[in-house]
Coordinates of N, CA and C in Angstrom, one line a residue:
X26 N -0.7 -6.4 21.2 CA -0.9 -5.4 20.2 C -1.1 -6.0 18.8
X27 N -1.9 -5.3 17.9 CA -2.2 -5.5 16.6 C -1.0 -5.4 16.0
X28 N -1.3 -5.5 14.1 CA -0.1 -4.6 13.3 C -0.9 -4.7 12.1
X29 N -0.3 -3.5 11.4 CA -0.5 -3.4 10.2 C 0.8 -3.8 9.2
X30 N -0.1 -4.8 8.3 CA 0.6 -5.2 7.0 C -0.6 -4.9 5.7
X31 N 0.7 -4.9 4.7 CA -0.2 -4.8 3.5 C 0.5 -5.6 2.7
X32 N -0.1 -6.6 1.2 CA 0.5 -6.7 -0.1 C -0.3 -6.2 -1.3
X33 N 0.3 -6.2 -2.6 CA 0.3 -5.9 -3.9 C 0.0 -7.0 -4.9
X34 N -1.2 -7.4 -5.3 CA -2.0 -8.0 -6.5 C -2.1 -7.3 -8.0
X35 N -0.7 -7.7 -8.8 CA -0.8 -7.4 -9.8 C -2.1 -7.6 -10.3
X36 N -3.3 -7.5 -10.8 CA -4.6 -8.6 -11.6 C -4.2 -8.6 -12.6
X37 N -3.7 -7.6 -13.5 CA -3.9 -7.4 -15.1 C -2.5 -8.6 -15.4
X38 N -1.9 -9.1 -14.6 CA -1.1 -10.2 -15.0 C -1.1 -11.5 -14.2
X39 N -2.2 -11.3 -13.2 CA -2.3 -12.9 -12.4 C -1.3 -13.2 -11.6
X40 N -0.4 -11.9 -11.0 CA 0.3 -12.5 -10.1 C 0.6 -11.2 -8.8
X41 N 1.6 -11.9 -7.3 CA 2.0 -10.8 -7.2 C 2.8 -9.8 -7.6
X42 N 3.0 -8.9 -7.4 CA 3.5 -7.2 -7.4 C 4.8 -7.1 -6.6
X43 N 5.8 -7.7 -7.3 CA 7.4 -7.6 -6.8 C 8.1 -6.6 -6.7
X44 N 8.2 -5.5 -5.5 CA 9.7 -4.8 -5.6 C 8.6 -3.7 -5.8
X45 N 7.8 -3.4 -5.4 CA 6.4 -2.0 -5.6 C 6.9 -1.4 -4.2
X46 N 7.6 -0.1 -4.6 CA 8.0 1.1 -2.9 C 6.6 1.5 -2.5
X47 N 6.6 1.1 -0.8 CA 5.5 1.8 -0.1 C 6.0 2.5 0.3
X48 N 5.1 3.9 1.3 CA 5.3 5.0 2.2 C 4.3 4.2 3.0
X49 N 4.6 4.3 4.2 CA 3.6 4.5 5.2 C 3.4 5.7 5.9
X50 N 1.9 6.5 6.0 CA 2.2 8.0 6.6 C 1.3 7.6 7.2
X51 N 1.5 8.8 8.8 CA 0.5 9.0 9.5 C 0.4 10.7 9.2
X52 N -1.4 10.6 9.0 CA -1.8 11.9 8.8 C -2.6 12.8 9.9
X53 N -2.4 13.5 10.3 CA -3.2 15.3 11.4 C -3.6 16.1 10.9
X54 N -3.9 16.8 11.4 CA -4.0 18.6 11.1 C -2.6 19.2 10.4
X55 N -2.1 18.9 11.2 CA -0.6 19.4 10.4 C -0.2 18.8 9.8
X56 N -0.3 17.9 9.0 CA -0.2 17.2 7.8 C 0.3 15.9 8.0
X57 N 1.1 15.3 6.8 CA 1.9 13.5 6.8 C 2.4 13.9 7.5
X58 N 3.0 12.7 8.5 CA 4.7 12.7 8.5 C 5.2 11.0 8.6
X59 N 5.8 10.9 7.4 CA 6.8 9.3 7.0 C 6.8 8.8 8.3
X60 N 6.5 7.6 8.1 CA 6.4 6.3 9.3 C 7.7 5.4 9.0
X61 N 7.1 5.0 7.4 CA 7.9 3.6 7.3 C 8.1 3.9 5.8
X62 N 9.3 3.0 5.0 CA 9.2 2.6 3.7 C 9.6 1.4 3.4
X63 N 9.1 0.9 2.6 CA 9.1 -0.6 2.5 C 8.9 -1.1 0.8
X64 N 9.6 -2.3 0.5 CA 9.4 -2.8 -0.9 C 9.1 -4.2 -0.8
X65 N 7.7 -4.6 -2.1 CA 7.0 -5.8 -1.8 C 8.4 -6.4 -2.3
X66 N 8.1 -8.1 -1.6 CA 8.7 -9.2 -2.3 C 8.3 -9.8 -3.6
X67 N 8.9 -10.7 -3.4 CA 8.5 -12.2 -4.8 C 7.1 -12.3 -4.5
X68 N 6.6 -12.3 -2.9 CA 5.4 -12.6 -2.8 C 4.4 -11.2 -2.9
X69 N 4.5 -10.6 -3.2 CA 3.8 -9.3 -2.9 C 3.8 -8.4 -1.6
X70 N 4.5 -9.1 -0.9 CA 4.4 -8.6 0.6 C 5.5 -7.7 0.9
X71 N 5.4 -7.2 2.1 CA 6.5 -6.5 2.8 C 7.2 -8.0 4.1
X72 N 8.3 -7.6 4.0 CA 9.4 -8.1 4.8 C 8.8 -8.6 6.5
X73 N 7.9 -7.3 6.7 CA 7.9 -7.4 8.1 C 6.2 -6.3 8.2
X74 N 5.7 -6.2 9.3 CA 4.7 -5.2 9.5 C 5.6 -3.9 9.0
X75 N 4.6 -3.2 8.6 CA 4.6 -1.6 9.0 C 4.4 -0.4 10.1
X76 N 3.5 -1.5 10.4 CA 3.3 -1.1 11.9 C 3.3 -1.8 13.3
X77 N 3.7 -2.3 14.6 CA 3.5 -3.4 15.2 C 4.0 -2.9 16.7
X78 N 3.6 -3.5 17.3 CA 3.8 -3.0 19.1 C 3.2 -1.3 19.5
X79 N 3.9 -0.9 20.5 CA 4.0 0.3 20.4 C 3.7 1.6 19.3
X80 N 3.7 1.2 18.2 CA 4.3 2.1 17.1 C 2.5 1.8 16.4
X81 N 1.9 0.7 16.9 CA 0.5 0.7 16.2 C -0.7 1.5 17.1
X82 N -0.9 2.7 16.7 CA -1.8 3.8 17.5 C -2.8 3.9 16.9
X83 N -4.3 4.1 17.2 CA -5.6 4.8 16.8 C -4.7 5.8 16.0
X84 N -5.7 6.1 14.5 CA -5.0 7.6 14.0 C -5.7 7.1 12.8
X85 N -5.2 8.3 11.7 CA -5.3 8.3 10.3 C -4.1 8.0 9.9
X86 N -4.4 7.4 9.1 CA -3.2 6.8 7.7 C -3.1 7.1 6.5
X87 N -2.1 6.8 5.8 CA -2.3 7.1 4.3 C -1.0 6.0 4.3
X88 N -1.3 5.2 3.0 CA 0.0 4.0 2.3 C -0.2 4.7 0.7
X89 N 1.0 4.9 0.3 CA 0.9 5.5 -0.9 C 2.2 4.5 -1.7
X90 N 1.3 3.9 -2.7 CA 2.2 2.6 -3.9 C 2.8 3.3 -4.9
X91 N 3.9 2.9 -5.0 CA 4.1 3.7 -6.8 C 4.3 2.6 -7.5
X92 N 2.8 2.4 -8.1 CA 2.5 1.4 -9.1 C 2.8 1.8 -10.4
X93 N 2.8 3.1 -10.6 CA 3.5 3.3 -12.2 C 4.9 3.1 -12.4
X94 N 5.5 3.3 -11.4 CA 6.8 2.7 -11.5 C 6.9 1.6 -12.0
X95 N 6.1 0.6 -10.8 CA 5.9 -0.7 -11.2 C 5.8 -1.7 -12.7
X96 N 4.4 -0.6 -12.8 CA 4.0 -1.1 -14.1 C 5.2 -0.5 -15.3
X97 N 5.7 0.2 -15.1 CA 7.1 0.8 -16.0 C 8.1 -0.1 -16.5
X98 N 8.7 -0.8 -14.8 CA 9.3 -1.7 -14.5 C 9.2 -3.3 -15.3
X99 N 8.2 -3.2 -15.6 CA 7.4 -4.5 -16.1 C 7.1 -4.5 -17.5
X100 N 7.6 -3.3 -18.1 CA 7.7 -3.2 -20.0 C 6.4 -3.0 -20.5
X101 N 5.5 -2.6 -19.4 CA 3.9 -1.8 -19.5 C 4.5 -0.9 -20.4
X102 N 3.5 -0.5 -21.5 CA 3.3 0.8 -22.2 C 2.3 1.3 -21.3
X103 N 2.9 2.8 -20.9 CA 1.8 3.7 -20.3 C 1.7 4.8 -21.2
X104 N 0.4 5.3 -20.8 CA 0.5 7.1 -21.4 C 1.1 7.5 -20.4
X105 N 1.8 8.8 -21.0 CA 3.0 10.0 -20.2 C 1.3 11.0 -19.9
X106 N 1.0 11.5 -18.4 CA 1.4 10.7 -17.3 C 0.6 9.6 -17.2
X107 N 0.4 8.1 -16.5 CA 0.4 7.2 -16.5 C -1.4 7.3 -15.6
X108 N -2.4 6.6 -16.3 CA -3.9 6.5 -15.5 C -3.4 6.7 -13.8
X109 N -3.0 5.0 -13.8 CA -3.1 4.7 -12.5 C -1.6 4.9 -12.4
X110 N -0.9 5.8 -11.2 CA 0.4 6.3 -11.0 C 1.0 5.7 -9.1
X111 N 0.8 7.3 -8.9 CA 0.6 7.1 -7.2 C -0.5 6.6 -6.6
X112 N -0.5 5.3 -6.1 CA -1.8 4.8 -5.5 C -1.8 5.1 -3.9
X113 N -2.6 6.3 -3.3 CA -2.9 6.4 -2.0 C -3.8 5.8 -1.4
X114 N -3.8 5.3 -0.1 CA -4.9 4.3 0.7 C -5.3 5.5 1.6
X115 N -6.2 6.0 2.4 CA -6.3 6.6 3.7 C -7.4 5.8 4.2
X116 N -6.7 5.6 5.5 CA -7.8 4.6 6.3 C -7.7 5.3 7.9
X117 N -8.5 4.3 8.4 CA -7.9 4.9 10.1 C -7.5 3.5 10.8
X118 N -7.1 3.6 11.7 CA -6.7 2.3 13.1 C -7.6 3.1 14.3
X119 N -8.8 2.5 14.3 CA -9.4 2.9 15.4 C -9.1 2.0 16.7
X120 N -8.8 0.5 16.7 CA -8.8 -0.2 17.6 C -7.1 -1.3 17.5
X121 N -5.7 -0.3 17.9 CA -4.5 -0.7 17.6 C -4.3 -1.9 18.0
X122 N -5.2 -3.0 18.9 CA -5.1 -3.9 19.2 C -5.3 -4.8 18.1
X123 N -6.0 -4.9 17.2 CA -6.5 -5.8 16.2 C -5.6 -5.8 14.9
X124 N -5.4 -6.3 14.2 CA -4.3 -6.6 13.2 C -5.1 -5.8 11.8
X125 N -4.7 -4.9 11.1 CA -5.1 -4.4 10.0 C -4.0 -4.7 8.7
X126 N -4.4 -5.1 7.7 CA -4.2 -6.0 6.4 C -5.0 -5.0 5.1
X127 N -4.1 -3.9 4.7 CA -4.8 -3.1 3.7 C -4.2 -3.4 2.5
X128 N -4.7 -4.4 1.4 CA -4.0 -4.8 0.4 C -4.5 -3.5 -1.0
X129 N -3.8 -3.7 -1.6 CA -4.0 -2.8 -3.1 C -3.7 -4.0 -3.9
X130 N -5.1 -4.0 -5.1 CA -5.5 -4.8 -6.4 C -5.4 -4.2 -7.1
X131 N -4.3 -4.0 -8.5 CA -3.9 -3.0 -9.3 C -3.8 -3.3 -10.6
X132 N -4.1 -2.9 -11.1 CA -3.8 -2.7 -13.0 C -3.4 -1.2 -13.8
X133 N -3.2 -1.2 -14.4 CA -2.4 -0.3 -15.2 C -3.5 1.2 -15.1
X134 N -5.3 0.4 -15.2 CA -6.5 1.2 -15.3 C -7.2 1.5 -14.0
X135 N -7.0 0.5 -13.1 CA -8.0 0.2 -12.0 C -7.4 -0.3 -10.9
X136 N -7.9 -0.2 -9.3 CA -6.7 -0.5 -8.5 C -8.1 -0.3 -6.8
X137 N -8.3 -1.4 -6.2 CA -9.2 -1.4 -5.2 C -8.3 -2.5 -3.7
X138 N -8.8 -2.0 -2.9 CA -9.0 -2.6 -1.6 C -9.8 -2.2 -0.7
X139 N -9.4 -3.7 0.6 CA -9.9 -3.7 1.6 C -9.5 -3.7 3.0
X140 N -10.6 -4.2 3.7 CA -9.8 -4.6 5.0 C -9.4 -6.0 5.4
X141 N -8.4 -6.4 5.2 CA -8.3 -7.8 5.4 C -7.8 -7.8 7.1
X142 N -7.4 -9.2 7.7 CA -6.6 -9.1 9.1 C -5.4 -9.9 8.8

């Protein structure tokens, strides 16, 4: 079986994104419901997958960053409320076998990803 992992690229400071709380959700018809929560390291990363074995199914997703926290955390001046805040991903896992790697590249202004493995 695959897994899903993600990390956090501060850019506007050249480094990773330490201690940034994720959600992992799986999304339906009937809306989210919480998977996982997790906080990057020293390295940007989470500890362990988010998703792995069993628990990695075809579906919709959503990873939702609280990078204004972050950026708070870090003696950023933001405007009250903050550009870039809650950062949501929605993706899908079409093929749970294969390892999916959804990182977030963030700045205070601007914030992109992709698919990495």
């Amino acid at each position: 079986m695959g897994k899903l992992s993600t990390h956090v690229l501060d850019t506007a400071n050249g480094r990773p994104a330490a201690s940034v709380a994720i959600a992992l959700y799986a999304v339906s018809d009937a809306g989210r419901a919480l998977l996982a929560q997790a906080r990057t390291n020293a390295d940007g990363r989470c500890d362990a997958p988010l998703l792995a074995g069993d628990a990695m199914r075809a579906g919709r997703y959503e990873l939702e960053f609280a990078a204004g926290d972050y950026f708070a955390a870090q003696g950023v001046v933001l405007p009250d409320p903050p550009f870039v805040d809650r950062v949501t991903i929605a993706f899908g896992i079409a093929d749970p076998s294969q390892n999916y790697h959804v990182p977030l590249v963030v700045t205070p202004w601007s914030y992109s990803t992709y698919r990495g493995s």
